[in-house]
PDB file of C-alpha atoms in Angstrom:
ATOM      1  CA  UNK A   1       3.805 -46.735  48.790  1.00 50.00           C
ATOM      2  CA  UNK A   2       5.468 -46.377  45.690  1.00 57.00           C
ATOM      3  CA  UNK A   3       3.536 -46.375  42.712  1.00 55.00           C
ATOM      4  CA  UNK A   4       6.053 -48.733  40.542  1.00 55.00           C
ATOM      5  CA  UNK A   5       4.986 -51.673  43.163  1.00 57.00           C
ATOM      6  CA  UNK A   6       1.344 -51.148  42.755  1.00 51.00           C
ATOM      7  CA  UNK A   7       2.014 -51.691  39.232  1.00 51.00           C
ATOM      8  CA  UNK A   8       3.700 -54.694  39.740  1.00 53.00           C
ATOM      9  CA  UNK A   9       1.003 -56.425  42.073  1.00 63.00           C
ATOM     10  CA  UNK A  10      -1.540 -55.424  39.542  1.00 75.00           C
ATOM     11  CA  UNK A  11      -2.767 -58.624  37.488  1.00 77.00           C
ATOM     12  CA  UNK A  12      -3.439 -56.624  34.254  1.00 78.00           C
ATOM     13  CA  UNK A  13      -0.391 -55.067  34.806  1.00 75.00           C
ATOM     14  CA  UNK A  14       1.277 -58.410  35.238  1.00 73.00           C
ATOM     15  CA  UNK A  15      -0.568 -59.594  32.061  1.00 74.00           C
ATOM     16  CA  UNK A  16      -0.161 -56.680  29.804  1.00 75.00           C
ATOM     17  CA  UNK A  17       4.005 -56.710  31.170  1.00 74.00           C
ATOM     18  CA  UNK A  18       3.897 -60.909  30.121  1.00 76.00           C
ATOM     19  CA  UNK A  19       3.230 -60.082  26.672  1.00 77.00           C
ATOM     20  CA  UNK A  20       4.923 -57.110  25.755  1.00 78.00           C
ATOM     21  CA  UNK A  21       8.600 -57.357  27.567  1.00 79.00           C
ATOM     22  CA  UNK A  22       9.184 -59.958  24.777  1.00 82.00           C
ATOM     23  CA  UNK A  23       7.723 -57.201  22.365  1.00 82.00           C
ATOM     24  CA  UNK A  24       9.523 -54.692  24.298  1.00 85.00           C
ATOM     25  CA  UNK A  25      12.982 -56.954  23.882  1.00 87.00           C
ATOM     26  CA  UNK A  26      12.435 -57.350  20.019  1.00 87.00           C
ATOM     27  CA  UNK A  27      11.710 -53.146  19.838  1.00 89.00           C
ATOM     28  CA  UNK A  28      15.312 -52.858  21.153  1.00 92.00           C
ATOM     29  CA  UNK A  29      16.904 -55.483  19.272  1.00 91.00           C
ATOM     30  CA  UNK A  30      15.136 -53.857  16.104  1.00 91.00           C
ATOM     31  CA  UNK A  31      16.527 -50.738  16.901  1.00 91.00           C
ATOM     32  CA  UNK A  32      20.500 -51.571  17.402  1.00 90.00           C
ATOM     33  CA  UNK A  33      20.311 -53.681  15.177  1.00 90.00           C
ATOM     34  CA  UNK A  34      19.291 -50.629  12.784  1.00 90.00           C
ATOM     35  CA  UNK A  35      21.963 -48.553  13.874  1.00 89.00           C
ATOM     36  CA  UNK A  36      24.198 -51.549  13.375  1.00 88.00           C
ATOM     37  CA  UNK A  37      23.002 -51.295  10.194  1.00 89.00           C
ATOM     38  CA  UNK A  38      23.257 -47.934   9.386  1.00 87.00           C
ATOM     39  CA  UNK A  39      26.489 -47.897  10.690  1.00 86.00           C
ATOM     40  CA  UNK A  40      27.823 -50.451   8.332  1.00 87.00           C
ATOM     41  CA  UNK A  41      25.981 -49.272   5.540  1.00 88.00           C
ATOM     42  CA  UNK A  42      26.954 -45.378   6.102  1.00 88.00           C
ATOM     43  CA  UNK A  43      30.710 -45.207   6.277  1.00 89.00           C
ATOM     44  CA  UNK A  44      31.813 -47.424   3.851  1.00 89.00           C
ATOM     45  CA  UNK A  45      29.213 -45.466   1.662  1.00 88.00           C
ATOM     46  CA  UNK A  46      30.556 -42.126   3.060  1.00 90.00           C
ATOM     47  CA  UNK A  47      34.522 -43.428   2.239  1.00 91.00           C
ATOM     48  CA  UNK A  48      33.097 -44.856  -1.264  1.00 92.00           C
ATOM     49  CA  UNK A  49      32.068 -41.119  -1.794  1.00 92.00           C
ATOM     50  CA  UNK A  50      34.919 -39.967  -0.576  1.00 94.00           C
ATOM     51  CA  UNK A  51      37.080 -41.797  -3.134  1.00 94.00           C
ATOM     52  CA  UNK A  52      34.572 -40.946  -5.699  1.00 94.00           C
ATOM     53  CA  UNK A  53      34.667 -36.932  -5.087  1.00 95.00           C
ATOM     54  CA  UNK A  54      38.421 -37.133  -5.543  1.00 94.00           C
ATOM     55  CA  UNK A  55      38.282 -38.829  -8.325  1.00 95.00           C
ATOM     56  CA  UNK A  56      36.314 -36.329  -9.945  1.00 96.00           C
ATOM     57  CA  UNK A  57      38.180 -33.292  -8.594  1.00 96.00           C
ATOM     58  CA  UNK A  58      41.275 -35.113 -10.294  1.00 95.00           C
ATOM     59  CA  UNK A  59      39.617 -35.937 -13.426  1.00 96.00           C
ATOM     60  CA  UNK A  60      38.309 -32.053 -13.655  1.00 95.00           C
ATOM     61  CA  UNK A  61      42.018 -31.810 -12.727  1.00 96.00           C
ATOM     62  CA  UNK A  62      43.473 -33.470 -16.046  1.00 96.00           C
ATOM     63  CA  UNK A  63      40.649 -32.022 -18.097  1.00 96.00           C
ATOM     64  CA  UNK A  64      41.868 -28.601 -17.388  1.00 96.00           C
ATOM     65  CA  UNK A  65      45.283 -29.273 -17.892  1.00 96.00           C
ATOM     66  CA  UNK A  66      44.774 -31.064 -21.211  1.00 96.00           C
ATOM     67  CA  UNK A  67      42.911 -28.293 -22.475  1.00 96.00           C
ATOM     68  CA  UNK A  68      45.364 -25.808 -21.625  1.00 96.00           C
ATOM     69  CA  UNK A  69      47.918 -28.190 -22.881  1.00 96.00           C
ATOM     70  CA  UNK A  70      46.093 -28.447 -26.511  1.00 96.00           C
ATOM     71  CA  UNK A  71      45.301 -24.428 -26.545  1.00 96.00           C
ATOM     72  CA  UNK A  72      48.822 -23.992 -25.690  1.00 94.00           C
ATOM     73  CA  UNK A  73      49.834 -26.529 -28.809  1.00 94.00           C
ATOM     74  CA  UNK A  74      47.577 -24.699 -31.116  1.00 93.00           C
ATOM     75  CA  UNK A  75      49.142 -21.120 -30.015  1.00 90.00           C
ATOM     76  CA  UNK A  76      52.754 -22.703 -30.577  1.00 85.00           C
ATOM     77  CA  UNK A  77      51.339 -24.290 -34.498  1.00 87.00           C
ATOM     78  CA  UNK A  78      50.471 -20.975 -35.280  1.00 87.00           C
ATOM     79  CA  UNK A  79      53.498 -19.035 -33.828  1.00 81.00           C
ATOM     80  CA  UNK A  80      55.714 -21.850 -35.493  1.00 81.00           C
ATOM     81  CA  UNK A  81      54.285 -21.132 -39.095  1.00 83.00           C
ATOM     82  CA  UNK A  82      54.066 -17.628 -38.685  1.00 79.00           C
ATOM     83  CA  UNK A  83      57.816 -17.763 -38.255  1.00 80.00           C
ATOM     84  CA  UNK A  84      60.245 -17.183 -40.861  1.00 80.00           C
ATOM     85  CA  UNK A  85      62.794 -19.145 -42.238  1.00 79.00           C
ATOM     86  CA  UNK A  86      66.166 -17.987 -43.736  1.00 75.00           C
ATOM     87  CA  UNK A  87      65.099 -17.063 -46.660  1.00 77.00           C
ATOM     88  CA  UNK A  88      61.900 -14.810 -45.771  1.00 82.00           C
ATOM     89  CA  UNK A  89      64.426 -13.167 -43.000  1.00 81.00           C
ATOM     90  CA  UNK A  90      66.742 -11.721 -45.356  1.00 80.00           C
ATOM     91  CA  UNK A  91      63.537 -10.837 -47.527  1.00 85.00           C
ATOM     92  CA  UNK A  92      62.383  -9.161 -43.880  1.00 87.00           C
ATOM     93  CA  UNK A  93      64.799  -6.673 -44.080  1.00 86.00           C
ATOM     94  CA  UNK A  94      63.983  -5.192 -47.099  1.00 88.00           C
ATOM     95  CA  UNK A  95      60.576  -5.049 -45.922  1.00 90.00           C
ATOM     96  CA  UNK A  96      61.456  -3.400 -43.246  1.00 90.00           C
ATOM     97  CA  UNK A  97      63.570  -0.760 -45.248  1.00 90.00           C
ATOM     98  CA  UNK A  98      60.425  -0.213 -47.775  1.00 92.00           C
ATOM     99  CA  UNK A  99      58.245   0.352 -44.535  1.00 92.00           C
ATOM    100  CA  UNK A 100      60.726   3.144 -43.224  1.00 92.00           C
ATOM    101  CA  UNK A 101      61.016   4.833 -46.700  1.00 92.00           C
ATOM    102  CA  UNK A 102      57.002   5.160 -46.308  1.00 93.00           C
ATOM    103  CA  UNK A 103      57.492   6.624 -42.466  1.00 90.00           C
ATOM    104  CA  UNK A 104      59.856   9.209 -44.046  1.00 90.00           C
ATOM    105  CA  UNK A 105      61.883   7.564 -41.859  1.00 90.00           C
ATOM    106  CA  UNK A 106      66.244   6.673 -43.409  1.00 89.00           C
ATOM    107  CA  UNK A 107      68.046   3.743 -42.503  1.00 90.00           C
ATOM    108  CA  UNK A 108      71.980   4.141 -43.951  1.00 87.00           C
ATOM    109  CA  UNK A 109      72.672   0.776 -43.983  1.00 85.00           C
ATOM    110  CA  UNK A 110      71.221  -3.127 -41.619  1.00 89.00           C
ATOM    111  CA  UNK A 111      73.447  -5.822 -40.358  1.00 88.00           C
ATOM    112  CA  UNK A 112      72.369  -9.039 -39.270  1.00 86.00           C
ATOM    113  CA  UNK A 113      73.140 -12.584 -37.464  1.00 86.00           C
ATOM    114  CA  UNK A 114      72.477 -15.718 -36.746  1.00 84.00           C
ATOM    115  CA  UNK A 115      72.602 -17.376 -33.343  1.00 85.00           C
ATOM    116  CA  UNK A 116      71.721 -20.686 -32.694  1.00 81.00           C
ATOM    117  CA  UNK A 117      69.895 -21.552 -29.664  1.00 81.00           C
ATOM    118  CA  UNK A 118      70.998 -24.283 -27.335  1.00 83.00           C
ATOM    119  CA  UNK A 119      67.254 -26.560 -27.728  1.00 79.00           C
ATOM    120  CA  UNK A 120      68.552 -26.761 -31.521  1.00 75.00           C
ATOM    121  CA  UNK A 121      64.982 -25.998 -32.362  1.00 77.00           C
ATOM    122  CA  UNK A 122      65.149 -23.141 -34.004  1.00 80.00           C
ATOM    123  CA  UNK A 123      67.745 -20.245 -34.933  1.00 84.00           C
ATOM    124  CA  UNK A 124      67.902 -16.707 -33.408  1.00 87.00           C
ATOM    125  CA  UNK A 125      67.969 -14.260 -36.255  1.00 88.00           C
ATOM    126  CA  UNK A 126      68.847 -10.118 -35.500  1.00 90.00           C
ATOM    127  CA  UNK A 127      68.643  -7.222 -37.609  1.00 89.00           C
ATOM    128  CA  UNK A 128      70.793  -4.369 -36.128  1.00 92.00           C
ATOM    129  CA  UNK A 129      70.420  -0.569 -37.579  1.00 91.00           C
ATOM    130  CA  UNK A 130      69.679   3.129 -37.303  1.00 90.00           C
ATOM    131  CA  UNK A 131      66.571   5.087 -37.938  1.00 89.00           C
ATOM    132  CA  UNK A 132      67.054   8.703 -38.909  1.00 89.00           C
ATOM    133  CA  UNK A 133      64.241  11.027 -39.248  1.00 87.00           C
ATOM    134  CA  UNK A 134      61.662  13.205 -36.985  1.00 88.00           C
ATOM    135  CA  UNK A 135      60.485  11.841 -33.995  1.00 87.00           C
ATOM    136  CA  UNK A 136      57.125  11.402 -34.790  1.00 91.00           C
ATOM    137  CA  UNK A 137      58.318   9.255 -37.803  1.00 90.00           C
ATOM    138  CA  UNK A 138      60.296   6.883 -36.131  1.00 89.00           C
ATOM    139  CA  UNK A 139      57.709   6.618 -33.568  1.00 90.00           C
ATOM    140  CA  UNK A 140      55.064   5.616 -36.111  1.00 93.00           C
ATOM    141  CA  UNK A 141      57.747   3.082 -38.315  1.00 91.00           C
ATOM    142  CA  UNK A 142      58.190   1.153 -34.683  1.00 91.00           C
ATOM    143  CA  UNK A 143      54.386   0.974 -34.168  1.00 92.00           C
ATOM    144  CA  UNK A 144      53.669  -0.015 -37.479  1.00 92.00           C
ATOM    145  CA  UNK A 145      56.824  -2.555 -37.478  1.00 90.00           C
ATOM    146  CA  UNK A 146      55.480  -3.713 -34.159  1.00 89.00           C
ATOM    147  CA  UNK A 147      51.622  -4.058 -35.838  1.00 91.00           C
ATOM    148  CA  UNK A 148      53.027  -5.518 -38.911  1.00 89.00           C
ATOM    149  CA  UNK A 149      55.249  -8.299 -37.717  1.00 85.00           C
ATOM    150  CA  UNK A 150      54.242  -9.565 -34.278  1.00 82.00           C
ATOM    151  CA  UNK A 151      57.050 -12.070 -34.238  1.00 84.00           C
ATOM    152  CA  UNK A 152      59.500  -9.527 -34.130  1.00 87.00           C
ATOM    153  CA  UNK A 153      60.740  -8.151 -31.264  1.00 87.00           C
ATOM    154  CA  UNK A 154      62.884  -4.650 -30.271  1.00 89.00           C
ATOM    155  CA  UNK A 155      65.853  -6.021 -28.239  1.00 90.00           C
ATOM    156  CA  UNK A 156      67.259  -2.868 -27.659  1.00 91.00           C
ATOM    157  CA  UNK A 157      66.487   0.917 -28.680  1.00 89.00           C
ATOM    158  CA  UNK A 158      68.477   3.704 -28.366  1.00 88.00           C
ATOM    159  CA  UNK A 159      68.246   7.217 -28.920  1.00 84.00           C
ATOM    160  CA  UNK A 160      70.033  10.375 -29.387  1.00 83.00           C
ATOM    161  CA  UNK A 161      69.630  13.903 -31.411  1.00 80.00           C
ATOM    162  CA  UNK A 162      70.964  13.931 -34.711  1.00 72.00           C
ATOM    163  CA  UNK A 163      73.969  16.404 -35.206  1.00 73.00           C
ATOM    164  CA  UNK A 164      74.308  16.238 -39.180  1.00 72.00           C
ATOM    165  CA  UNK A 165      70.345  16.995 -39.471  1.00 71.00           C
ATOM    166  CA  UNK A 166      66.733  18.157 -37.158  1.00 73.00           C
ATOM    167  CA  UNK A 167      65.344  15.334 -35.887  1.00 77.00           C
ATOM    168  CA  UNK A 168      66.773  12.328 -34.167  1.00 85.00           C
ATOM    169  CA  UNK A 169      68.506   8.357 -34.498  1.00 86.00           C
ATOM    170  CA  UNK A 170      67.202   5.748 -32.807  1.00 88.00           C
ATOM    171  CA  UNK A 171      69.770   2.658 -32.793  1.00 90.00           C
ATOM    172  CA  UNK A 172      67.781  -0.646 -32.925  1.00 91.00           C
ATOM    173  CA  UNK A 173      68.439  -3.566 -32.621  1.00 93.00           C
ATOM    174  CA  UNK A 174      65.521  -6.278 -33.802  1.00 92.00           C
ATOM    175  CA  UNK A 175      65.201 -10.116 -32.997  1.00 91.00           C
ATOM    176  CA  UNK A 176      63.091 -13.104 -34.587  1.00 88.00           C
ATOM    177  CA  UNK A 177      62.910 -16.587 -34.406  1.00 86.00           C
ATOM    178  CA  UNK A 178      63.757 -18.936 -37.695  1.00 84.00           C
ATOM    179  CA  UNK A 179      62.181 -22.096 -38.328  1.00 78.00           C
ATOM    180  CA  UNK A 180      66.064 -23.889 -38.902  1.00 72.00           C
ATOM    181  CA  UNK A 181      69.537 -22.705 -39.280  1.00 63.00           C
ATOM    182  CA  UNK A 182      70.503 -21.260 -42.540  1.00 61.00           C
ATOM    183  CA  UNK A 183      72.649 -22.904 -44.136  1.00 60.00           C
ATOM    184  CA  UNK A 184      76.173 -21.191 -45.251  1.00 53.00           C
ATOM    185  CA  UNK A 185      77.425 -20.171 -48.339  1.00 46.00           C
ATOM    186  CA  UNK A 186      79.587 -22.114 -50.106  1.00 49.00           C
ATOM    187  CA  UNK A 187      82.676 -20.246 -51.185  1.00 46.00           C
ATOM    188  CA  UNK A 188      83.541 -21.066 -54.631  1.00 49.00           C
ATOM    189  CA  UNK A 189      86.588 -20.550 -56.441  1.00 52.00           C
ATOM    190  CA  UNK A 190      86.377 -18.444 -59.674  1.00 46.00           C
TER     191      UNK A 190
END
């Protein structure tokens, strides 16, 4: 005899089974209907979150870049006024010929030019001469030219040994940045 059908021909059994199959019935009602629930309430939550995380990683996003956008605006203000304009360049080269005659260091003579740059925003100006002296000279006039005026730049350098004197020449050829065009001279007839 199976011991499922004695249960069943039991009255208490019978009893007890009247009263708590509609209990039973409710328990499993309760219970889908809580992962019904849950189910409804969890993934829009989890997409909500979702949306919400990638908001943030783009908001982080355009922080960054807006910093780096405003450091890179103050590094440009102070490049911009550290550069000079037509006047100070031709100024520039006697500052540079005062800072050689301190290295021990001769320059015969400095050309220059101006190129204008295709943005139109500002003007290409080049300083091209020789240095003349001992190595160790020169060497110390480009470092301190270098040190001195960090918006200049050595665009080309050659060297060779010096046949009239000791030492060597170094052919140079130096490059800034002006804040506008210079304007030309005016010829005027005398």
């Amino acid at each position: 005899m199976n011991p499922f059908q004695a249960m069943r021909r039991s009255k208490t059994t019978l009893l007890i089974s009247k009263y708590l199959s509609p209990l039973f019935i409710v328990t499993i009602l309760a219970g889908l209907s809580s992962v019904g629930m849950f189910a409804l309430i969890f993934y829009p939550a989890q997409d909500r979150f979702q949306h919400i995380t990638a908001l943030y990683q783009a908001s982080l996003h355009t922080q960054t870049t807006m910093q780096t956008a405003k450091q890179t605006q103050t590094i440009l203000s102070t490049t911009w006024k550290a550069l000079p304009d037509s006047g100070e360049f031709t100024d520039l080269s006697l500052d540079i010929a005062h800072l050689a005659k301190q290295n021990h260091v001769h320059i015969p003579g400095m050309g220059y030019d101006f190129k204008p740059l295709p943005h139109k925003l500002a003007t290409k100006g080049t300083f091209a001469f020789e240095a003349a002296g001992p190595y160790e000279a020169i060497r110390k006039f480009i470092f301190e030219l270098e040190q001195r005026w960090p918006y200049l730049f050595i665009e080309k350098l050659s060297v060779e040994t010096s046949k009239k004197q000791q030492g060597v020449i170094f052919k140079l050829k130096v490059s800034t940045f002006l804040k506008e065009f210079p304007e030309p001279v005016k010829k005027t007839k005398a």
